[in-house]
Coordinates of C-alpha atoms and ligand atoms in Angstrom, one line a residue:
Chain A
M1 CA 6.5 47.6 0.9
A2 CA 3.9 47.0 -1.8
P3 CA 3.1 43.6 -1.7
A4 CA 3.9 42.0 -5.3
P5 CA 1.2 40.3 -7.0
S6 CA 3.4 37.5 -8.7
P7 CA 4.7 34.6 -6.2
P8 CA 8.0 35.5 -4.4
A9 CA 11.1 34.7 -5.9
L10 CA 12.3 33.3 -3.0
E11 CA 10.6 32.3 0.5
T12 CA 11.5 30.7 3.4
R13 CA 8.5 29.5 5.7
D14 CA 9.6 28.6 9.4
L15 CA 13.4 27.8 8.4
T16 CA 15.0 26.2 11.3
I17 CA 18.5 24.5 12.0
R18 CA 19.5 23.2 15.0
F19 CA 23.2 22.1 16.0
G20 CA 23.2 20.2 18.4
G21 CA 21.2 22.2 21.3
H22 CA 22.0 25.4 19.4
V23 CA 19.4 27.0 17.4
A24 CA 21.5 28.6 14.5
V25 CA 18.3 30.1 12.0
D26 CA 15.0 29.9 14.3
A27 CA 11.8 29.8 12.6
V28 CA 12.6 32.3 9.8
N29 CA 9.5 33.3 7.7
C30 CA 10.7 35.8 5.0
A31 CA 9.7 36.4 1.0
F32 CA 11.9 38.3 -1.2
H33 CA 10.6 39.5 -4.4
P34 CA 11.8 40.3 -8.0
G35 CA 13.5 43.7 -8.5
T36 CA 14.2 44.0 -4.8
L37 CA 17.6 44.1 -3.0
T38 CA 17.5 43.1 0.9
A39 CA 20.2 43.6 2.9
I40 CA 20.8 41.0 5.7
V41 CA 22.4 42.4 9.0
G42 CA 23.2 41.2 12.2
P43 CA 26.1 40.6 14.3
N44 CA 28.7 37.7 13.7
G45 CA 27.4 34.4 14.5
A46 CA 23.8 35.7 14.1
G47 CA 22.9 33.1 11.3
K48 CA 23.1 34.8 8.2
T49 CA 25.7 32.6 6.3
T50 CA 23.8 29.6 8.0
Y51 CA 20.4 30.9 6.6
F52 CA 21.8 31.2 3.0
N53 CA 23.5 27.7 3.3
L54 CA 19.8 26.4 4.2
I55 CA 18.3 28.5 1.0
S56 CA 20.9 27.4 -1.2
G57 CA 20.9 23.8 -0.2
Q58 CA 24.4 23.2 1.4
L59 CA 22.6 22.2 4.8
R60 CA 19.4 20.8 5.2
P61 CA 16.9 22.3 7.8
T62 CA 15.8 20.9 10.8
D63 CA 12.3 22.3 10.1
G64 CA 10.5 24.7 7.6
Q65 CA 10.8 25.3 3.6
V66 CA 12.4 26.8 1.1
L67 CA 10.2 27.9 -1.7
V68 CA 11.5 29.4 -5.3
R69 CA 9.0 30.9 -7.2
G70 CA 6.7 29.1 -5.3
E71 CA 8.1 25.7 -5.6
D72 CA 9.3 23.8 -2.6
V73 CA 12.8 22.9 -3.1
T74 CA 13.6 22.1 0.4
G75 CA 14.2 18.1 -0.7
L76 CA 16.7 19.2 -3.7
T77 CA 20.4 19.3 -3.7
A78 CA 22.3 22.4 -4.0
A79 CA 23.0 21.6 -7.8
A80 CA 19.3 21.2 -8.5
R81 CA 18.6 24.6 -6.7
T82 CA 21.1 26.2 -8.8
R83 CA 19.7 25.3 -12.1
R84 CA 16.5 26.6 -10.7
G85 CA 17.8 30.1 -10.1
L86 CA 19.4 30.1 -7.0
G87 CA 23.0 31.8 -7.1
R88 CA 25.7 32.2 -4.5
A89 CA 28.8 33.8 -3.6
F90 CA 30.4 32.5 -0.5
Q91 CA 32.1 34.7 2.3
L92 CA 35.1 32.2 2.6
T93 CA 36.4 32.0 -1.0
N94 CA 35.5 29.0 -2.7
L95 CA 37.3 28.2 -6.1
F96 CA 38.9 25.7 -8.3
P97 CA 42.3 26.9 -7.2
G98 CA 44.3 24.8 -9.7
L99 CA 42.5 26.2 -12.7
T100 CA 43.0 29.2 -14.5
V101 CA 40.9 32.5 -13.7
R102 CA 39.6 32.2 -17.1
E103 CA 38.3 28.3 -16.6
N104 CA 36.8 29.3 -13.3
I105 CA 34.5 31.7 -15.0
R106 CA 33.8 29.4 -18.1
L107 CA 32.9 26.6 -16.0
V108 CA 30.1 28.6 -14.6
V109 CA 29.3 29.8 -18.0
Q110 CA 29.2 26.1 -18.9
S111 CA 26.7 25.0 -16.1
R112 CA 24.4 27.9 -16.8
R113 CA 24.3 26.9 -20.7
G114 CA 23.6 23.3 -19.8
A115 CA 27.0 22.4 -21.9
G116 CA 28.5 20.1 -19.0
M117 CA 28.1 16.8 -21.2
D118 CA 29.6 17.8 -24.2
L119 CA 32.5 15.4 -24.5
L120 CA 33.2 16.4 -28.3
S121 CA 34.0 19.5 -28.5
R122 CA 37.3 21.2 -27.7
A123 CA 36.3 23.5 -24.5
A124 CA 38.9 25.8 -25.2
R125 CA 37.4 26.1 -28.3
R126 CA 34.1 26.5 -27.6
T127 CA 34.2 30.6 -27.9
D128 CA 30.7 31.2 -26.9
L129 CA 31.4 30.2 -23.5
V130 CA 35.2 31.6 -23.6
D131 CA 34.2 34.8 -25.2
E132 CA 31.1 35.4 -22.3
A133 CA 33.5 34.6 -19.7
D134 CA 35.9 36.8 -21.1
A135 CA 33.1 39.6 -20.9
V136 CA 32.6 38.7 -17.3
L137 CA 36.3 39.0 -16.3
A138 CA 36.7 42.4 -18.6
R139 CA 33.7 43.9 -16.5
M140 CA 35.3 42.9 -13.3
S141 CA 38.6 43.9 -13.8
L142 CA 40.0 40.8 -14.2
A143 CA 41.0 40.3 -17.8
G144 CA 44.4 40.9 -16.9
R145 CA 44.4 37.7 -14.4
R146 CA 42.9 35.5 -16.9
D147 CA 45.6 32.9 -17.6
D148 CA 46.8 32.7 -13.9
L149 CA 45.7 30.2 -11.6
A150 CA 42.9 30.9 -9.3
G151 CA 44.9 29.8 -6.0
A152 CA 47.8 31.9 -7.1
L153 CA 45.8 35.2 -7.1
P154 CA 46.1 37.8 -4.4
H155 CA 43.4 38.0 -2.0
G156 CA 41.6 40.8 -3.1
D157 CA 41.6 39.2 -6.7
Q158 CA 40.4 36.0 -5.1
R159 CA 37.3 37.8 -3.6
K160 CA 36.8 39.5 -6.9
L161 CA 36.7 36.1 -9.0
E162 CA 34.3 34.8 -5.9
V163 CA 31.9 37.3 -7.0
A164 CA 32.6 37.0 -10.7
M165 CA 31.6 33.3 -10.4
L166 CA 28.0 34.5 -9.3
A167 CA 28.1 37.2 -12.0
A168 CA 28.9 34.8 -14.6
L169 CA 25.8 32.3 -13.2
E170 CA 23.6 35.1 -13.8
P171 CA 20.7 33.5 -11.4
D172 CA 17.3 34.7 -10.6
V173 CA 18.1 35.6 -7.0
F174 CA 21.9 36.5 -6.1
M175 CA 23.0 35.8 -2.9
F176 CA 26.0 37.8 -1.8
D177 CA 27.6 36.7 1.5
E178 CA 29.9 40.1 2.8
P179 CA 31.1 40.5 -0.6
T180 CA 33.5 43.3 0.2
A181 CA 35.0 41.9 3.5
G182 CA 38.7 41.9 3.3
M183 CA 39.1 44.0 0.5
S184 CA 41.1 46.8 -0.1
V185 CA 39.1 50.4 -0.5
D186 CA 39.9 50.7 -4.2
E187 CA 38.7 47.0 -4.9
V188 CA 35.4 47.6 -3.3
P189 CA 33.7 50.0 -6.0
T190 CA 33.8 46.9 -8.7
I191 CA 31.8 45.0 -6.3
L192 CA 29.5 47.8 -5.4
D193 CA 28.9 48.6 -9.2
L194 CA 28.3 45.2 -10.1
I195 CA 25.5 44.9 -7.5
R196 CA 24.2 48.2 -8.2
R197 CA 24.2 47.4 -12.0
I198 CA 22.1 44.3 -11.1
K199 CA 19.6 46.3 -9.0
E200 CA 19.2 49.0 -11.6
T201 CA 19.0 47.4 -14.6
T202 CA 17.4 44.1 -13.9
D203 CA 14.7 42.5 -12.2
K204 CA 16.5 40.0 -10.2
T205 CA 16.1 39.5 -6.6
V206 CA 19.1 40.5 -4.6
L207 CA 20.0 39.2 -1.0
L208 CA 23.2 41.0 0.6
V209 CA 24.8 40.3 3.7
E210 CA 27.1 43.4 4.7
H211 CA 28.5 45.0 7.8
K212 CA 29.0 48.3 5.9
M213 CA 26.2 50.5 6.9
D214 CA 26.6 53.3 4.5
V215 CA 26.7 50.5 1.7
V216 CA 23.8 48.9 2.9
R217 CA 21.8 52.4 3.0
Q218 CA 23.0 52.9 -0.6
L219 CA 21.9 50.0 -1.9
A220 CA 18.9 48.3 0.2
D221 CA 15.3 48.6 -0.4
R222 CA 14.9 46.9 2.7
I223 CA 16.6 45.5 5.7
I224 CA 16.1 42.4 7.7
V225 CA 17.9 42.0 10.8
L226 CA 18.9 38.4 12.2
H227 CA 19.7 37.9 15.8
N228 CA 20.5 34.6 17.6
G229 CA 19.5 33.1 14.2
A230 CA 15.7 34.9 14.7
L231 CA 14.2 37.9 12.4
V232 CA 14.0 40.4 14.6
A233 CA 13.5 43.3 12.3
D234 CA 12.1 43.9 8.9
G235 CA 11.4 47.0 6.9
E236 CA 12.7 50.3 4.7
P237 CA 16.2 50.8 5.8
A238 CA 15.8 54.2 7.8
E239 CA 13.2 52.7 9.7
V240 CA 15.1 49.7 10.7
I241 CA 18.4 51.4 11.5
A242 CA 16.4 53.9 13.8
S243 CA 14.5 50.9 15.3
P244 CA 15.1 50.5 19.2
I245 CA 15.7 46.9 18.5
V246 CA 18.6 47.5 15.9
Q247 CA 20.3 50.2 17.8
E248 CA 20.5 47.7 20.9
A249 CA 20.6 44.1 19.2
Y250 CA 23.1 45.1 16.5
L251 CA 24.3 48.6 16.6
G252 CA 24.9 48.4 20.2
G253 CA 24.1 52.3 20.1
A254 CA 27.4 52.8 17.9
I255 CA 25.1 54.7 15.6
E256 CA 23.1 57.1 17.5
H257 CA 20.6 58.5 14.9
A258 CA 20.4 57.6 11.2
Chain B
M1 CA 66.6 14.1 -15.9
T2 CA 69.1 16.6 -14.7
A3 CA 67.9 18.9 -17.8
P4 CA 67.4 22.2 -17.1
A5 CA 63.6 23.2 -16.7
P6 CA 62.9 24.6 -20.2
A7 CA 62.3 28.2 -20.2
A8 CA 59.0 27.2 -22.2
A9 CA 56.7 30.3 -21.9
P10 CA 53.9 30.0 -24.0
A11 CA 52.3 32.9 -25.5
K12 CA 49.5 34.6 -23.5
G13 CA 46.9 33.5 -26.0
A14 CA 48.7 29.8 -26.2
A15 CA 47.7 29.5 -22.6
M16 CA 43.9 29.3 -23.9
A17 CA 44.6 25.4 -24.6
R18 CA 46.0 24.9 -21.5
S19 CA 45.9 20.9 -20.9
S20 CA 45.5 20.2 -24.4
A21 CA 48.9 21.1 -25.4
P22 CA 52.1 19.2 -24.3
R23 CA 53.1 23.0 -23.4
S24 CA 56.8 22.5 -23.3
R25 CA 59.5 22.1 -26.2
L26 CA 61.3 19.3 -24.1
L27 CA 58.0 17.4 -23.3
S28 CA 56.8 17.5 -26.8
A29 CA 60.4 15.9 -27.9
V30 CA 60.2 13.0 -25.5
L31 CA 56.7 12.5 -26.5
V32 CA 57.6 12.5 -30.1
L33 CA 60.7 10.5 -29.1
I34 CA 58.5 7.9 -27.6
F35 CA 55.8 7.6 -30.0
A36 CA 58.0 7.2 -33.3
G37 CA 60.1 5.0 -31.2
L38 CA 57.3 2.7 -30.9
A39 CA 56.3 3.1 -34.3
L40 CA 59.6 2.4 -35.6
A41 CA 60.3 -0.5 -32.6
P42 CA 60.1 -3.5 -34.9
F43 CA 62.6 -2.1 -37.2
V44 CA 65.1 -0.4 -34.9
F45 CA 64.9 -2.5 -31.9
P46 CA 64.4 -5.9 -33.7
G47 CA 64.2 -9.3 -31.8
S48 CA 61.0 -10.7 -29.9
Q49 CA 62.2 -9.6 -26.6
S50 CA 62.4 -5.7 -27.5
L51 CA 58.9 -6.1 -29.5
N52 CA 57.1 -7.6 -26.8
V53 CA 58.5 -4.6 -24.3
A54 CA 57.1 -2.3 -27.3
A55 CA 53.9 -4.0 -27.0
K56 CA 53.5 -4.0 -23.4
I57 CA 54.3 -0.2 -23.1
C58 CA 51.6 0.4 -25.9
Y59 CA 48.8 -1.0 -24.0
F60 CA 49.7 0.0 -20.6
I61 CA 50.0 3.2 -21.9
V62 CA 46.3 3.2 -22.5
L63 CA 45.7 1.4 -19.1
A64 CA 47.5 3.9 -17.2
A65 CA 46.1 7.0 -19.3
S66 CA 42.6 5.5 -18.4
F67 CA 43.6 5.4 -14.5
D68 CA 44.7 8.7 -15.1
L69 CA 41.1 9.9 -16.1
L70 CA 40.0 9.1 -12.7
L71 CA 42.9 9.5 -9.9
G72 CA 44.3 12.6 -12.0
Y73 CA 41.5 14.0 -13.6
T74 CA 38.8 13.4 -11.1
G75 CA 40.5 12.9 -7.8
I76 CA 38.8 9.1 -7.8
V77 CA 40.8 6.5 -6.4
S78 CA 39.9 2.9 -7.6
F79 CA 41.4 -0.3 -7.3
A80 CA 38.9 -2.1 -9.6
H81 CA 41.1 -0.9 -13.0
T82 CA 42.9 -4.4 -13.1
M83 CA 39.5 -6.0 -13.2
F84 CA 38.2 -4.0 -15.9
F85 CA 41.6 -4.8 -17.5
G86 CA 41.0 -8.5 -17.2
I87 CA 37.5 -8.4 -18.2
G88 CA 38.9 -7.2 -21.3
G89 CA 41.7 -9.9 -21.5
Y90 CA 39.1 -12.6 -20.9
G91 CA 36.5 -11.8 -23.0
A92 CA 38.9 -11.8 -25.9
A93 CA 40.2 -15.0 -24.6
I94 CA 37.1 -17.0 -23.8
S95 CA 35.5 -15.7 -27.2
L96 CA 38.6 -16.8 -29.3
Y97 CA 39.2 -20.1 -27.3
A98 CA 35.5 -21.1 -27.3
L99 CA 34.0 -19.8 -30.7
A100 CA 36.7 -19.6 -33.5
P101 CA 40.1 -17.7 -33.6
D102 CA 38.6 -15.3 -35.9
W103 CA 37.6 -11.6 -36.4
T104 CA 34.1 -12.0 -35.6
S105 CA 34.8 -13.7 -32.3
L106 CA 37.3 -11.3 -31.5
A107 CA 34.6 -8.7 -32.2
I108 CA 32.0 -10.7 -30.2
G109 CA 34.5 -11.1 -27.0
T110 CA 35.5 -7.4 -27.0
L111 CA 31.9 -6.0 -27.1
A112 CA 30.5 -8.5 -24.4
A113 CA 33.6 -7.6 -22.3
L114 CA 33.0 -3.8 -22.7
V115 CA 28.9 -4.4 -21.8
V116 CA 30.0 -6.4 -18.8
S117 CA 32.5 -3.8 -18.0
V118 CA 30.7 -0.6 -18.3
L119 CA 27.4 -2.1 -16.4
L120 CA 29.7 -3.2 -13.5
A121 CA 31.2 0.2 -13.5
L122 CA 28.2 2.0 -14.0
L123 CA 26.7 -0.3 -10.5
I124 CA 29.9 0.7 -8.3
G125 CA 29.5 3.9 -9.3
L126 CA 26.0 4.7 -8.6
F127 CA 26.2 2.2 -5.7
S128 CA 29.0 4.0 -3.9
L129 CA 30.3 7.2 -5.6
R130 CA 27.9 9.4 -4.2
V131 CA 29.5 8.9 -0.8
R132 CA 32.9 9.5 0.7
A133 CA 35.8 8.7 -1.8
I134 CA 37.4 6.4 0.9
F135 CA 34.4 4.3 0.7
F136 CA 34.6 3.9 -3.0
A137 CA 38.2 3.0 -3.0
M138 CA 37.0 -0.2 -0.4
I139 CA 34.1 -1.0 -2.5
T140 CA 36.5 -1.2 -5.8
L141 CA 38.9 -3.3 -3.6
A142 CA 36.3 -5.6 -2.3
V143 CA 34.9 -5.9 -6.1
A144 CA 38.2 -6.6 -7.6
S145 CA 39.3 -9.1 -5.1
A146 CA 36.1 -11.0 -5.5
F147 CA 36.4 -11.1 -9.0
A148 CA 39.7 -12.4 -9.2
I149 CA 38.8 -15.2 -7.2
L150 CA 35.7 -15.4 -9.2
A151 CA 38.1 -16.1 -12.3
S152 CA 40.6 -18.2 -10.8
Q153 CA 37.1 -20.6 -9.5
L154 CA 35.4 -20.7 -12.8
G155 CA 38.0 -23.0 -14.3
W156 CA 35.6 -24.4 -17.0
L157 CA 35.2 -20.8 -18.5
T158 CA 38.8 -19.0 -17.9
G159 CA 41.2 -21.6 -17.4
G160 CA 41.6 -21.2 -13.7
E161 CA 45.0 -20.3 -12.3
D162 CA 46.8 -21.8 -15.8
G163 CA 44.5 -19.1 -17.6
R164 CA 43.6 -19.5 -21.4
T165 CA 46.1 -20.0 -24.3
F166 CA 44.2 -19.1 -27.4
R167 CA 44.6 -18.6 -31.1
V168 CA 44.2 -15.4 -33.0
P169 CA 42.6 -14.6 -35.9
E170 CA 45.0 -15.7 -39.0
L171 CA 46.7 -12.4 -39.9
L172 CA 47.9 -12.0 -36.7
R173 CA 49.3 -15.5 -36.3
P174 CA 53.3 -15.6 -36.4
G175 CA 53.4 -18.2 -38.9
T176 CA 51.5 -15.9 -41.3
R177 CA 53.7 -14.4 -44.1
L178 CA 52.6 -11.4 -45.4
M179 CA 55.4 -10.5 -47.9
D180 CA 58.4 -12.5 -49.2
G181 CA 61.6 -11.7 -48.0
T182 CA 62.3 -9.1 -45.8
L183 CA 62.2 -5.5 -45.2
F184 CA 65.0 -3.5 -43.7
G185 CA 66.3 -7.2 -42.5
V186 CA 62.5 -7.8 -40.8
Q187 CA 59.9 -10.4 -41.7
I188 CA 56.6 -9.1 -42.4
N189 CA 54.7 -11.5 -40.6
G190 CA 51.2 -11.8 -38.6
R191 CA 53.4 -11.1 -35.3
L192 CA 54.2 -7.6 -37.0
A193 CA 50.6 -7.0 -38.1
A194 CA 49.9 -7.8 -34.4
Y195 CA 52.0 -5.4 -33.2
Y196 CA 51.0 -2.4 -35.6
L197 CA 47.5 -3.3 -34.4
V198 CA 48.1 -3.3 -30.7
Y199 CA 49.9 0.3 -31.6
A200 CA 47.2 1.9 -34.0
S201 CA 44.9 0.9 -31.1
M202 CA 46.8 2.4 -28.5
V203 CA 47.3 5.8 -30.3
L204 CA 43.4 6.1 -31.6
L205 CA 42.5 5.4 -27.7
F206 CA 44.8 7.7 -26.5
V207 CA 43.8 10.6 -28.6
T208 CA 40.2 9.9 -27.9
M209 CA 41.0 10.2 -23.9
L210 CA 43.0 13.7 -24.9
R211 CA 39.8 14.9 -26.6
V212 CA 37.5 13.8 -23.4
V213 CA 39.8 15.7 -20.9
N214 CA 40.1 18.6 -23.3
S215 CA 36.2 18.8 -23.7
P216 CA 33.6 20.6 -21.8
F217 CA 33.2 17.5 -19.8
G218 CA 36.6 16.9 -19.1
S219 CA 36.9 20.8 -17.5
V220 CA 34.1 19.7 -15.1
L221 CA 36.1 16.6 -14.1
Q222 CA 38.8 18.7 -13.3
A223 CA 36.7 20.8 -11.2
I224 CA 35.3 18.2 -9.0
R225 CA 38.9 17.3 -8.2
E226 CA 39.8 20.5 -7.7
N227 CA 36.7 21.6 -5.4
D228 CA 33.4 19.1 -5.6
F229 CA 31.5 21.5 -3.1
R230 CA 32.0 24.4 -5.6
A231 CA 31.4 22.7 -8.6
E232 CA 27.8 21.1 -7.0
A233 CA 27.1 24.7 -6.3
I234 CA 27.6 26.3 -9.5
G235 CA 24.9 23.3 -10.5
Y236 CA 26.9 20.3 -11.8
R237 CA 25.3 17.2 -10.7
T238 CA 28.7 15.7 -9.7
V239 CA 27.6 12.3 -9.0
V240 CA 26.4 12.0 -12.5
Y241 CA 30.1 13.0 -13.9
R242 CA 31.8 10.7 -11.6
V243 CA 29.8 7.7 -12.9
V244 CA 30.1 8.7 -16.5
I245 CA 34.1 9.1 -16.3
N246 CA 34.3 5.8 -14.1
C247 CA 32.2 4.0 -17.0
I248 CA 34.8 5.6 -19.7
A249 CA 37.7 4.5 -17.5
A250 CA 36.1 1.1 -17.3
A251 CA 35.6 0.8 -20.9
M252 CA 39.1 1.8 -21.7
A253 CA 40.8 -0.3 -19.3
T254 CA 38.7 -3.2 -21.0
L255 CA 40.2 -2.4 -24.4
A256 CA 43.8 -2.3 -23.2
G257 CA 42.9 -5.9 -21.9
V258 CA 41.5 -7.0 -25.2
L259 CA 45.1 -5.7 -26.7
C260 CA 46.9 -7.2 -24.3
A261 CA 45.0 -10.7 -24.8
V262 CA 45.6 -10.2 -28.4
W263 CA 49.4 -9.7 -28.3
L264 CA 50.0 -12.3 -25.6
R265 CA 47.8 -15.1 -27.2
Y266 CA 46.8 -15.8 -23.6
T267 CA 44.9 -14.5 -20.6
G268 CA 45.8 -15.3 -17.1
P269 CA 45.4 -14.0 -13.7
G270 CA 49.0 -13.1 -13.4
T271 CA 48.9 -10.8 -16.7
T272 CA 45.4 -8.9 -16.1
L273 CA 44.0 -9.2 -12.4
S274 CA 47.0 -9.4 -10.3
F275 CA 47.2 -6.8 -7.2
D276 CA 51.0 -6.3 -8.5
I277 CA 49.6 -4.8 -11.8
M278 CA 47.3 -2.2 -9.9
L279 CA 50.4 -1.2 -8.1
D280 CA 52.3 -0.8 -11.5
I281 CA 49.4 1.3 -12.8
L282 CA 49.4 3.3 -9.6
L283 CA 53.1 4.3 -9.9
I284 CA 53.6 4.8 -13.6
V285 CA 50.7 7.5 -13.3
V286 CA 52.4 9.0 -10.3
I287 CA 55.8 9.0 -11.5
G288 CA 54.6 10.1 -15.1
G289 CA 52.4 13.1 -13.7
M290 CA 48.7 12.9 -12.5
G291 CA 46.1 14.6 -14.5
T292 CA 48.3 15.1 -17.6
L293 CA 47.6 12.0 -19.6
Y294 CA 50.9 12.2 -21.0
G295 CA 52.3 11.3 -17.8
A296 CA 51.1 7.6 -18.4
V297 CA 53.0 7.6 -21.7
I298 CA 56.3 8.6 -20.2
G299 CA 55.6 6.6 -17.0
A300 CA 54.7 3.6 -18.4
T301 CA 57.8 3.9 -21.0
L302 CA 60.1 4.7 -18.3
F303 CA 58.6 1.8 -15.9
L304 CA 58.4 -0.9 -18.1
L305 CA 62.0 -0.2 -19.9
A306 CA 63.2 -0.1 -16.0
E307 CA 61.5 -3.5 -15.3
S308 CA 62.6 -5.4 -18.4
Y309 CA 66.4 -4.0 -18.6
L310 CA 67.3 -2.9 -15.2
Q311 CA 68.0 -6.6 -14.3
S312 CA 70.3 -7.3 -17.1
L313 CA 71.8 -4.0 -16.6
M314 CA 72.6 -4.6 -12.7
G315 CA 74.1 -7.6 -13.7
A316 CA 76.6 -5.9 -16.0
F317 CA 77.7 -3.8 -13.5
S318 CA 77.5 -6.2 -10.8
A319 CA 79.8 -8.1 -13.1
A320 CA 82.1 -5.0 -14.2
T321 CA 82.8 -4.2 -10.1
A322 CA 83.5 -8.0 -9.2
G323 CA 86.1 -8.1 -6.6
L324 CA 85.2 -4.5 -5.4
P325 CA 83.7 -4.5 -1.9
V326 CA 79.9 -4.1 -1.5
L327 CA 79.1 -2.7 -4.7
P328 CA 78.7 -6.4 -6.8
Q329 CA 76.3 -7.4 -3.9
L330 CA 74.4 -4.1 -4.1
F331 CA 73.7 -4.1 -7.7
H332 CA 73.4 -7.9 -7.9
P333 CA 70.4 -8.2 -10.5
D334 CA 68.3 -9.9 -7.8
R335 CA 68.0 -6.6 -6.3
W336 CA 66.2 -4.9 -9.2
L337 CA 62.9 -4.1 -7.3
L338 CA 65.1 -2.4 -4.4
W339 CA 66.4 0.0 -6.9
L340 CA 63.3 0.5 -8.8
G341 CA 61.6 1.5 -5.3
V342 CA 64.8 3.9 -4.6
L343 CA 63.9 5.2 -8.3
F344 CA 60.5 5.7 -7.3
I345 CA 61.0 7.6 -4.0
L346 CA 63.5 9.7 -5.8
S347 CA 61.6 10.4 -8.6
V348 CA 58.2 11.2 -6.2
Y349 CA 60.6 13.7 -4.0
F350 CA 62.5 15.3 -6.8
F351 CA 59.2 15.7 -9.2
P352 CA 56.0 16.0 -6.9
S353 CA 54.3 16.9 -10.1
G354 CA 55.7 13.8 -12.2
I355 CA 58.2 14.0 -15.0
V356 CA 55.5 15.9 -17.0
G357 CA 55.4 18.4 -14.4
R358 CA 59.2 18.8 -14.2
L359 CA 59.3 19.2 -18.3
R360 CA 56.7 22.0 -18.0
G361 CA 58.9 23.7 -15.7
R362 CA 56.2 23.5 -12.7
Ligands
LIG1 N1 28.0 23.3 10.8 C1 27.9 23.9 11.7 N2 28.0 23.0 13.0 C2 27.9 23.8 14.1 N3 27.4 25.1 14.3 C3 27.5 25.7 13.2 C4 27.6 25.4 11.9 N4 27.4 26.3 11.1 C5 27.1 27.4 12.0 N5 27.3 27.2 13.1 C6 27.0 28.1 14.0 O1 25.9 28.9 13.9 C7 25.9 30.2 14.5 C8 25.7 31.1 12.9 O2 26.9 30.9 12.2 P1 26.9 31.8 11.0 O3 25.6 31.7 10.0 O4 28.2 31.8 10.4 O5 27.0 33.5 11.4 P2 27.3 34.8 10.7 O6 27.3 34.5 9.2 O7 25.8 35.7 10.5 O8 28.1 35.5 11.2 C9 27.4 30.2 14.8 O9 27.2 30.5 16.3 C10 28.2 29.1 14.3 O10 29.1 28.8 15.3
LIG2 MG1 28.6 34.6 7.7

């Protein structure tokens, strides 16, 4: 991997969090550069979601820093980090259940455009926001559901909406946490197409937690492996998958040779 | 209330204006009936008692709707709403009493009350809205109790437990004749002018609140109610939004207090600060339907009509059933609060989303 000359889009330095005596994330040093897609793998409970929570500000670290384009954001709230370009989709679907699908997305567009304090216009008449929301919904093939309440959607569509909200945010750093988990086979391509399009047509930074090795192999420029909260491997996909530590620690020898 | 659920299935595109429209023929009809009924009240229901009830419905619509901004739209439980109502009432009262019974004093009193309310709401909000919801509820309870005690202690200013009776600007005084003779058998006097001032202000304030909840800002409030964690995660500083709506709601309650004072020509602890009123507002919003604003209109109308007429209705029923066992005692006018309680429980049980939710067929 050729080191990029610009500061990394995102960097964690000695990032650590302890819950009681349990170290969930253990001094993780890692930098993520624009235009790259990094897959984060590791067994359940390895600390992948917790690592995301520390980066996006849902949790405060016991130790270490999070830097966005070189700026230390460790002391900032989740909202402030989002406004600095970090975007996150959650592993456990996390919507506005009593609002319509379209309102869920429009709220995201509205946040990005800084229109939340607009007290004077009618939200439904802000066509700039609504049209953009509709475009996102069309791209995620959710247009037919736009007037349904988010909480009433079938599970697969809720997962899609979760990812669509991240797409609508258009952050500099996309963080996907198992975006295809629990989806039926025919719904998965919509999500993968979105991620592929971000990777191929933009210069954004993408972090992807994903268990399916074929997906990882297809999309990732780089794989990092977390195990018991520590970063145990980091490199090109083929190389990492073949490394003894991954064969043993993560894949448990299930995949013999890449 | 046993009307069948309206089969109001709005066209796909119409759902765009989701919360801005009543979204049900039956609901629209009920609302038109209430607003038209209130507009024509002096002529259709003549007599000072019915005019008092109509005026009270008007300022309670403003009071309850502003409470719904917090409870129904943002998911904030506040017990300080009657305090802001009282600040408006006392602001108008003190100014009209101490300065002069004219429009300038009324304007000064209203402005001063608004400043005090918004500053207090800002302070309470900044101090306690960043932490857990239960903490905010406790703080508002404490501040409101302290304020009620303060109001009764500062007798030289507020009139203490007796409150303040004062004169209003000349145009609004009962003795003022605005027209010779009568119109449809009703005298066109200052009382009528006062009623229409209250009514027009109510309509203006209600439309303003509708505007707020249907704005982009208003949808952030609903997002906070639905999932404040996610609202924060997509970039909204939820504390700021909570504090701002707390100030707006306080300002609206204050204006409702001014209307109440102008109508009653009196402000006292019992008419503005009492905890009973806080419970009444809560009941009105829950019965009418939280998070709809229209619920406040229907809730206030039903509640105040029941409060004013249930007793006499029960008296009549009790008399009619005299001689029968149990019934006369059960419907004795003194039991009216019990029956109001029963009605409340039934309505919450059968219409968990309030009357508005029921009329919308949900
Ligand atoms: N808020 C928390 N309090 C206590 N322990 C936690 C908390 N969040 C995560 N953990 C623990 O941290 C470890 C890592 O969890 P997680 O990050 O969800 O793993 P992964 O996403 O890799 O499956 C787990 O052992 C989990 O139980
Ligand atoms: Mg996880």
